[in-house]
Coordinates of C-alpha atoms in Angstrom, one line a residue:
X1 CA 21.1 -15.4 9.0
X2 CA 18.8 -12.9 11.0
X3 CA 15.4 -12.3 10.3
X4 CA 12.9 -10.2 12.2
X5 CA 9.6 -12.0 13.6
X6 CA 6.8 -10.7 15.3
X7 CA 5.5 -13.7 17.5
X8 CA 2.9 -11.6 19.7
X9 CA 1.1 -8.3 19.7
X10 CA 3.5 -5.6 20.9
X11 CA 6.3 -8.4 20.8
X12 CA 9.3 -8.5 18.1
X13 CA 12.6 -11.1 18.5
X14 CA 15.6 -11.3 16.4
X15 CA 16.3 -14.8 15.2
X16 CA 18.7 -17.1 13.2
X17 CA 17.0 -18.6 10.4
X18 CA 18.9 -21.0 7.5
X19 CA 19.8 -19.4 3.9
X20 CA 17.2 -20.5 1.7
X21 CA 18.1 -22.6 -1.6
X22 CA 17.3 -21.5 -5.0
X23 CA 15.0 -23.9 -6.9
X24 CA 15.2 -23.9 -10.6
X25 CA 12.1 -22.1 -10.8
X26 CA 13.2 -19.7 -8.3
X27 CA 15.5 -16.3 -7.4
X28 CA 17.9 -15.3 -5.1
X29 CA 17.2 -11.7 -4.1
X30 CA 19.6 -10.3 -1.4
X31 CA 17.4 -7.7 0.6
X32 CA 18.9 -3.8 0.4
X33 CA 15.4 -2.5 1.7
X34 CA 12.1 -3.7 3.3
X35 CA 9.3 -1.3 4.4
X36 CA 7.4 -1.1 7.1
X37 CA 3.4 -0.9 6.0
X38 CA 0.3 -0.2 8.3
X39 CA -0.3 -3.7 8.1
X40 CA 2.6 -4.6 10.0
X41 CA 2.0 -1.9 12.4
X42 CA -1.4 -3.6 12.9
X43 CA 0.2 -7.2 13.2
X44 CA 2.7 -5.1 15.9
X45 CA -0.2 -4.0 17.8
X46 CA -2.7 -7.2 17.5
X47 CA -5.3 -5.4 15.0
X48 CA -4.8 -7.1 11.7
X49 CA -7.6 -9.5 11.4
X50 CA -5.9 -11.4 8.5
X51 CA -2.6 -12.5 10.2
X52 CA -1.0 -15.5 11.6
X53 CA 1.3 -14.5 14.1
X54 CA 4.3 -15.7 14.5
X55 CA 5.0 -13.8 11.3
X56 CA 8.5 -12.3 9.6
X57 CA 7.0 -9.3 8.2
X58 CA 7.9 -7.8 4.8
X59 CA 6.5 -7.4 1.7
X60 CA 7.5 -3.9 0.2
X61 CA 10.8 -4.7 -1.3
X62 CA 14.2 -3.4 -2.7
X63 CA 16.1 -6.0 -3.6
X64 CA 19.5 -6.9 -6.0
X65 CA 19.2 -11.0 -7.7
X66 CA 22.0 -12.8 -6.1
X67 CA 21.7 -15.9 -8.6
X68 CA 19.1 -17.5 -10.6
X69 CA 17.9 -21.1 -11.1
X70 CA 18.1 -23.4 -14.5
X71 CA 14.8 -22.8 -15.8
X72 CA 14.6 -19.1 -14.9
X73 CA 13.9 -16.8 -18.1
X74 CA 17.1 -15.0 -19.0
X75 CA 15.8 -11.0 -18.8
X76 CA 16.0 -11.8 -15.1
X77 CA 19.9 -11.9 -14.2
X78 CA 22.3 -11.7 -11.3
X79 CA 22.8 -8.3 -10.4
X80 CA 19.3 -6.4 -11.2
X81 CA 17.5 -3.9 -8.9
X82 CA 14.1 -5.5 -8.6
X83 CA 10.7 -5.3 -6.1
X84 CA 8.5 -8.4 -5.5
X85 CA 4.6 -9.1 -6.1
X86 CA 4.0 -10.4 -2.4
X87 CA 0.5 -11.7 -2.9
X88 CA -0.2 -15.3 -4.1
X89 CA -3.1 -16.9 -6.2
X90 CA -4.8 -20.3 -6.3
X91 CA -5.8 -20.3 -10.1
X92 CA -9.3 -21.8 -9.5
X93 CA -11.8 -19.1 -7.1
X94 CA -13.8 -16.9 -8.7
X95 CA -11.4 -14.0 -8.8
X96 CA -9.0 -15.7 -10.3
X97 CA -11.3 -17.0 -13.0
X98 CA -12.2 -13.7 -13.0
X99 CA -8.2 -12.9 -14.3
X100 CA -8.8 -10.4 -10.9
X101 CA -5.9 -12.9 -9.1
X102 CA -5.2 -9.4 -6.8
X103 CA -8.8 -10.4 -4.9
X104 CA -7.8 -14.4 -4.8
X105 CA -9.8 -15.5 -1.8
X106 CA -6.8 -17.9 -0.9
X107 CA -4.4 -15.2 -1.6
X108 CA -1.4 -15.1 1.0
X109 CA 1.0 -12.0 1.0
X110 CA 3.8 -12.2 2.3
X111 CA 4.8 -11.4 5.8
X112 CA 0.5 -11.6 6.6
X113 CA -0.2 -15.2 6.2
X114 CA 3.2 -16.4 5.6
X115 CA 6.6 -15.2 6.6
X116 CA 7.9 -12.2 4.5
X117 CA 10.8 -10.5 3.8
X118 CA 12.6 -9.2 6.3
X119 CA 15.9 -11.2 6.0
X120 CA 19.0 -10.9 4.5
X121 CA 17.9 -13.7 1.6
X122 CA 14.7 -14.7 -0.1
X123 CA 14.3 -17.5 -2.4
X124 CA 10.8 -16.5 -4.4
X125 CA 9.4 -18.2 -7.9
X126 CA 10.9 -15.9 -10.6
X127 CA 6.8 -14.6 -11.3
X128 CA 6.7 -12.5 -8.6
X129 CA 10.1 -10.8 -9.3
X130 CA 9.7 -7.2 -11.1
X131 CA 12.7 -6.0 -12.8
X132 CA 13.0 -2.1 -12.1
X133 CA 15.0 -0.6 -14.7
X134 CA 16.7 2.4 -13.4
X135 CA 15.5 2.8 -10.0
X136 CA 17.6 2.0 -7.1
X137 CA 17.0 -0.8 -4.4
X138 CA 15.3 1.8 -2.1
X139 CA 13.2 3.2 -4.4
X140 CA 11.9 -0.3 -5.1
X141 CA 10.4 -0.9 -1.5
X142 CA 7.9 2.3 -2.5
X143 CA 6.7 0.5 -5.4
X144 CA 4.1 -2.0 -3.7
X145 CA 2.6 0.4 -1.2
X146 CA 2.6 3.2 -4.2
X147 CA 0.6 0.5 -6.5
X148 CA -1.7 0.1 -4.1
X149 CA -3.2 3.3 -4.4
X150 CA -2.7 3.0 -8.0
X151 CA -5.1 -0.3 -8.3
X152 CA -7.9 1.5 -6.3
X153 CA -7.9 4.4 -8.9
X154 CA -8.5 2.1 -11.4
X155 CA -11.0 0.5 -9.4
X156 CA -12.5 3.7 -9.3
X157 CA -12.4 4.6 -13.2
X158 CA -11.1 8.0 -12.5
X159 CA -11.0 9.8 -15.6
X160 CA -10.1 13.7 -16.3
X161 CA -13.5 15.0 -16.0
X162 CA -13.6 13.8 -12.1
X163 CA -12.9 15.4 -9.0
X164 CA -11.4 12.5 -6.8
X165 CA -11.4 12.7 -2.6
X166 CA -8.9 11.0 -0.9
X167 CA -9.4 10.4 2.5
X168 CA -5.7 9.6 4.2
X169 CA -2.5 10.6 3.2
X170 CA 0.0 7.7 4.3
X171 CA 2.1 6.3 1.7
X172 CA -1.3 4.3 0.1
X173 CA -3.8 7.6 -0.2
X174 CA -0.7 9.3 -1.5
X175 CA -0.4 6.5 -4.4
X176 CA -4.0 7.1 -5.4
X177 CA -3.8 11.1 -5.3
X178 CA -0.5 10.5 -7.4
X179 CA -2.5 8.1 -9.9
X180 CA -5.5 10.4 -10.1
X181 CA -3.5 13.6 -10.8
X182 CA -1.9 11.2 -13.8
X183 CA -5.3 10.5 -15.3
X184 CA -6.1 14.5 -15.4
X185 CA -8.5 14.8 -12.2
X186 CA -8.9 17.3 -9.6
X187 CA -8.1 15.7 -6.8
X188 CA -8.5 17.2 -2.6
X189 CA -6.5 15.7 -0.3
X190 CA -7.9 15.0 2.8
X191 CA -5.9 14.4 6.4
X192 CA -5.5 15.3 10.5
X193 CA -1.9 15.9 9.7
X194 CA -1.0 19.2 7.7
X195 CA 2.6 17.9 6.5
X196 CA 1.0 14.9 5.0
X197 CA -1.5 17.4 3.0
X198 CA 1.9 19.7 1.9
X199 CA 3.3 16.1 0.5
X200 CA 0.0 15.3 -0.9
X201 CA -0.4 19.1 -2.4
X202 CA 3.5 18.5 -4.2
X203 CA 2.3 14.8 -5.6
X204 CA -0.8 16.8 -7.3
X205 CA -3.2 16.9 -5.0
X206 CA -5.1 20.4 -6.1
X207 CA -6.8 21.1 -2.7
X208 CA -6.0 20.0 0.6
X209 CA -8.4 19.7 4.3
X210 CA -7.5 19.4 7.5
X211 CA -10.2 17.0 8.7
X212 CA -9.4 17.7 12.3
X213 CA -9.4 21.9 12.1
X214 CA -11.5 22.5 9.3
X215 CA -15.4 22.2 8.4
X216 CA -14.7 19.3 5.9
X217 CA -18.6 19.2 4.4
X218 CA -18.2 23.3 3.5
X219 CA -14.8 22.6 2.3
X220 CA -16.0 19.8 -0.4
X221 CA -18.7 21.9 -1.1
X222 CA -16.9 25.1 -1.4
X223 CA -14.5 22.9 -3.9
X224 CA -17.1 20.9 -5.8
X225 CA -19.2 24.0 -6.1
X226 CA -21.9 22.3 -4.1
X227 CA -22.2 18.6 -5.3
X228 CA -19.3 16.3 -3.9
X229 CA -16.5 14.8 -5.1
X230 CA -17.6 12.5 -8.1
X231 CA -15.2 9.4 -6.6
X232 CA -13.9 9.1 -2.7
X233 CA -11.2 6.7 -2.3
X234 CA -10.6 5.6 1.6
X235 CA -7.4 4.7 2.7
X236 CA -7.7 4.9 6.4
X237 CA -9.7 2.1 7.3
X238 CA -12.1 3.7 10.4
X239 CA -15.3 4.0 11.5
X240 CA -15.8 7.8 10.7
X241 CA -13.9 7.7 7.5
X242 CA -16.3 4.9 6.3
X243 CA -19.2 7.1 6.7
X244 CA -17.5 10.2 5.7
X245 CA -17.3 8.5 2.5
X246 CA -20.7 7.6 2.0
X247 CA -21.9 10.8 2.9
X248 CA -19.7 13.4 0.9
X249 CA -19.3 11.4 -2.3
X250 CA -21.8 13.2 -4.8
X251 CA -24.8 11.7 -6.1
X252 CA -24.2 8.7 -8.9
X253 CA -20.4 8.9 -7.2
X254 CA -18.5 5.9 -6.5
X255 CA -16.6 5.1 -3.5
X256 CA -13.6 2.9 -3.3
X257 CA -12.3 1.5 0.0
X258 CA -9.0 0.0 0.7
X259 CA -8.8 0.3 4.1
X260 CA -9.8 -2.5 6.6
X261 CA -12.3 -1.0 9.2
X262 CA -11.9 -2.4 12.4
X263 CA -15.1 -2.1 14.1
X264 CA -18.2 -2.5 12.3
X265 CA -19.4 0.1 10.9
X266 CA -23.1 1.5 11.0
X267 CA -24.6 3.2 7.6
X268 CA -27.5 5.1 6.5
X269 CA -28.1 2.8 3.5
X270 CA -31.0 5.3 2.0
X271 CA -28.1 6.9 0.8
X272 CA -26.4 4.2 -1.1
X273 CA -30.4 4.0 -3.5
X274 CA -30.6 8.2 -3.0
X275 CA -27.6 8.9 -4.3
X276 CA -27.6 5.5 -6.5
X277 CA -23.3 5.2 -5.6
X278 CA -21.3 2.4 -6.7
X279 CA -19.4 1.1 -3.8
X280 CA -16.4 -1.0 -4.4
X281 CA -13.6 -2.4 -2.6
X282 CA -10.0 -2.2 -3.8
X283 CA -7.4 -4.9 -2.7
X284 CA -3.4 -5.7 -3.3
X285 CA -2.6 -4.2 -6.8
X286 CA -2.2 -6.2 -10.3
X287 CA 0.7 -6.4 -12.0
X288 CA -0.2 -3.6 -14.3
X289 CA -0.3 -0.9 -11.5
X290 CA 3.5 -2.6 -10.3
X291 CA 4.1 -1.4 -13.8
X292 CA 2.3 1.9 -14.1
X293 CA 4.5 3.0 -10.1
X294 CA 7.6 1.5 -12.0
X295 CA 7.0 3.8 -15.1
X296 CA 6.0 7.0 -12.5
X297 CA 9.5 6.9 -10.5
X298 CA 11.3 6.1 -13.5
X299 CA 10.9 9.9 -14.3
X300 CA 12.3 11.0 -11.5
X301 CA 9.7 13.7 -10.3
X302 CA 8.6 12.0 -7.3
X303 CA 9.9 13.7 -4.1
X304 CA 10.6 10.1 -2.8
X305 CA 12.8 11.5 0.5
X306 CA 9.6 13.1 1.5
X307 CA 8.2 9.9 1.7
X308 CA 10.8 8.0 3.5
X309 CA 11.0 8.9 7.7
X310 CA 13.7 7.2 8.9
X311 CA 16.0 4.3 7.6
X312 CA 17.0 1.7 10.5
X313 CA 18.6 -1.5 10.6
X314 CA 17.1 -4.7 11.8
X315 CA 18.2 -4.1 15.1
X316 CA 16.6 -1.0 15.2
X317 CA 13.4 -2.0 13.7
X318 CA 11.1 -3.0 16.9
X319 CA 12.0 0.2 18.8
X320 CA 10.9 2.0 15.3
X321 CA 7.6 -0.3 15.0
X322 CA 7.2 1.2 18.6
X323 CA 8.2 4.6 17.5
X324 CA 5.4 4.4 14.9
X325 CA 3.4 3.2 17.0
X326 CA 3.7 6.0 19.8
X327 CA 3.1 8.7 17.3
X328 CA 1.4 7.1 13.5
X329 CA 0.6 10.4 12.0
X330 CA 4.0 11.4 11.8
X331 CA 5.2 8.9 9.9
X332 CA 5.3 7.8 6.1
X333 CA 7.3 5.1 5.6
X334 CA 10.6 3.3 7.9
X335 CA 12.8 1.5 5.4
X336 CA 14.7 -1.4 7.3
X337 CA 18.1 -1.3 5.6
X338 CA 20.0 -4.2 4.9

């Protein structure tokens, strides 16, 4: 069968690989959809410090359970939509002691440390299958990068008395304004790209700035009636959006970063004791936030065709990894179609 592998940066082959056999631990999903996330982009272009290349990517998932080993629990059976839980845990570091297993510091996800999902089958333990009652196989490959913005939310202890910041309005920052307009909070939507902010403004977002044609402090200041946003979640992962944090989040704020910076990145710390801010980092999702994206599209208010740009085969997919590449701002999320 074909899978998809990126073996260098800005270099993507087409190979035969052999069907997988299903342990009696294990499932056999047949892939309907796989998306494309920023991470793979990165891998693509040689910027993701966690990978090892050669890599099949792949870890947002739409799937259908082709068959089912011996000692597999029975509410998993041939024939269900489902999404996966890409990430791995060891059991013993701190964060899993911790019962954080999101944060394991020998976690591997799929398709970044070890090969994913973009294939026709994929034999996985039947833990990191998620049944997804009553949403369809495409829907299911929103769920991971949706529950990622989810998890920082929580991370950030948003409640309805906050006004929440998100800085980036790809399919992640878009998860977290989702999740924040849930728990009751005001949320502004920040972004260069104004179609982004009118899909962020429709998922709840209450205000919306163009960081790249609009005075962004007098804007948050104009909205927060002169303090800052009480929480700032970053879901770029830049130099300037690092700092922007730090130095628009109100005073006793936290900020919550999920984005991987590529370059280091120089702060005035004064301002982390000034404004005495809890900084946190927000990484993967838990199985609770799988649950809580499950629960949103269930309800069927999600503009989810917004969300998708294009749908290609695997043929198609390098020129589109290209295509993303060429012009990112313009794109949500390319669903490889199986």
């Amino acid at each position: 069968m074909k899978a998809l592998q990126i073996v260098a940066p800005l270099q993507v082959e087409l190979k035969e690989i052999e069907k997988p056999v299903c342990k009696a631990d294990e499932v056999l999903l047949r892939i309907r959809y796989v998306g494309f996330c920023g991470s793979d982009l990165n891998t693509y272009l040689g910027r993701n410090p966690m990978v090892r290349m050669p890599v099949i990517p792949g870890h947002e998932v739409g799937a259908v359970i082709e068959t089912v080993g011996t000692e597999v629990p029975d509410f998993l059976k041939p024939g269900m939509n489902v999404t996966v839980n890409p990430y791995t845990n060891c059991g013993k570091c701190a964060a899993c002691r911790n019962g954080r297993v999101n944060a394991c510091e020998y976690n591997e996800t799929f398709g970044v440390q070890r090969n994913g999902t973009m294939t026709d089958l994929v034999a996985l333990p039947w833990t990191k299958v998620i049944p997804a009652d009553g949403l369809s196989a495409r829907n299911c490959a929103l769920v991971e990068p949706m529950s990622v913005g989810f998890h920082a939310v929580s991370r950030a202890q948003v409640t309805d008395i906050d006004t929440v910041m998100v800085i980036g309005c790809g399919m992640i920052g878009l998860g977290a304004v989702i999740r924040a307009s849930l728990r009751g909070a005001r949320v502004i939507a920040v972004d260069l790209d104004d179609e982004k902010l009118e899909v962020a403004r429709s998922l709840g977002a209450t205000f919306t700035v163009n960081s790249k044609t609009e005075d962004i402090h007098a804007k948050l200041q104009e909205y927060t009636e002169g303090t800052g946003p009480d929480v700032v979640i970053e879901a770029v992962g830049s130099t300037p959006t690092y700092v922007m944090a730090i130095q628009e989040v109100a005073f006793t704020g936290r900020v919550v970063y999920i984005g991987y910076a590529r370059n280091e990145v120089a702060f005035q710390t004064k301002l982390f004791v000034q404004k005495e801010l809890d900084i946190r980092g927000s990484r993967n999702a838990m199985p609770n936030d799988f649950r809580a994206v499950i629960r949103y599209l269930q309800q069927a208010v999600c503009p989810i065709d917004k969300l998708i740009s294009k749908e290609v085969t695997i043929e198609q997919a390098g020129k589109a990894l290209q295509e993303w590449a060429d012009n990112p701002s313009k794109v949500f999320r390319i669903l490889v179609k199986f």
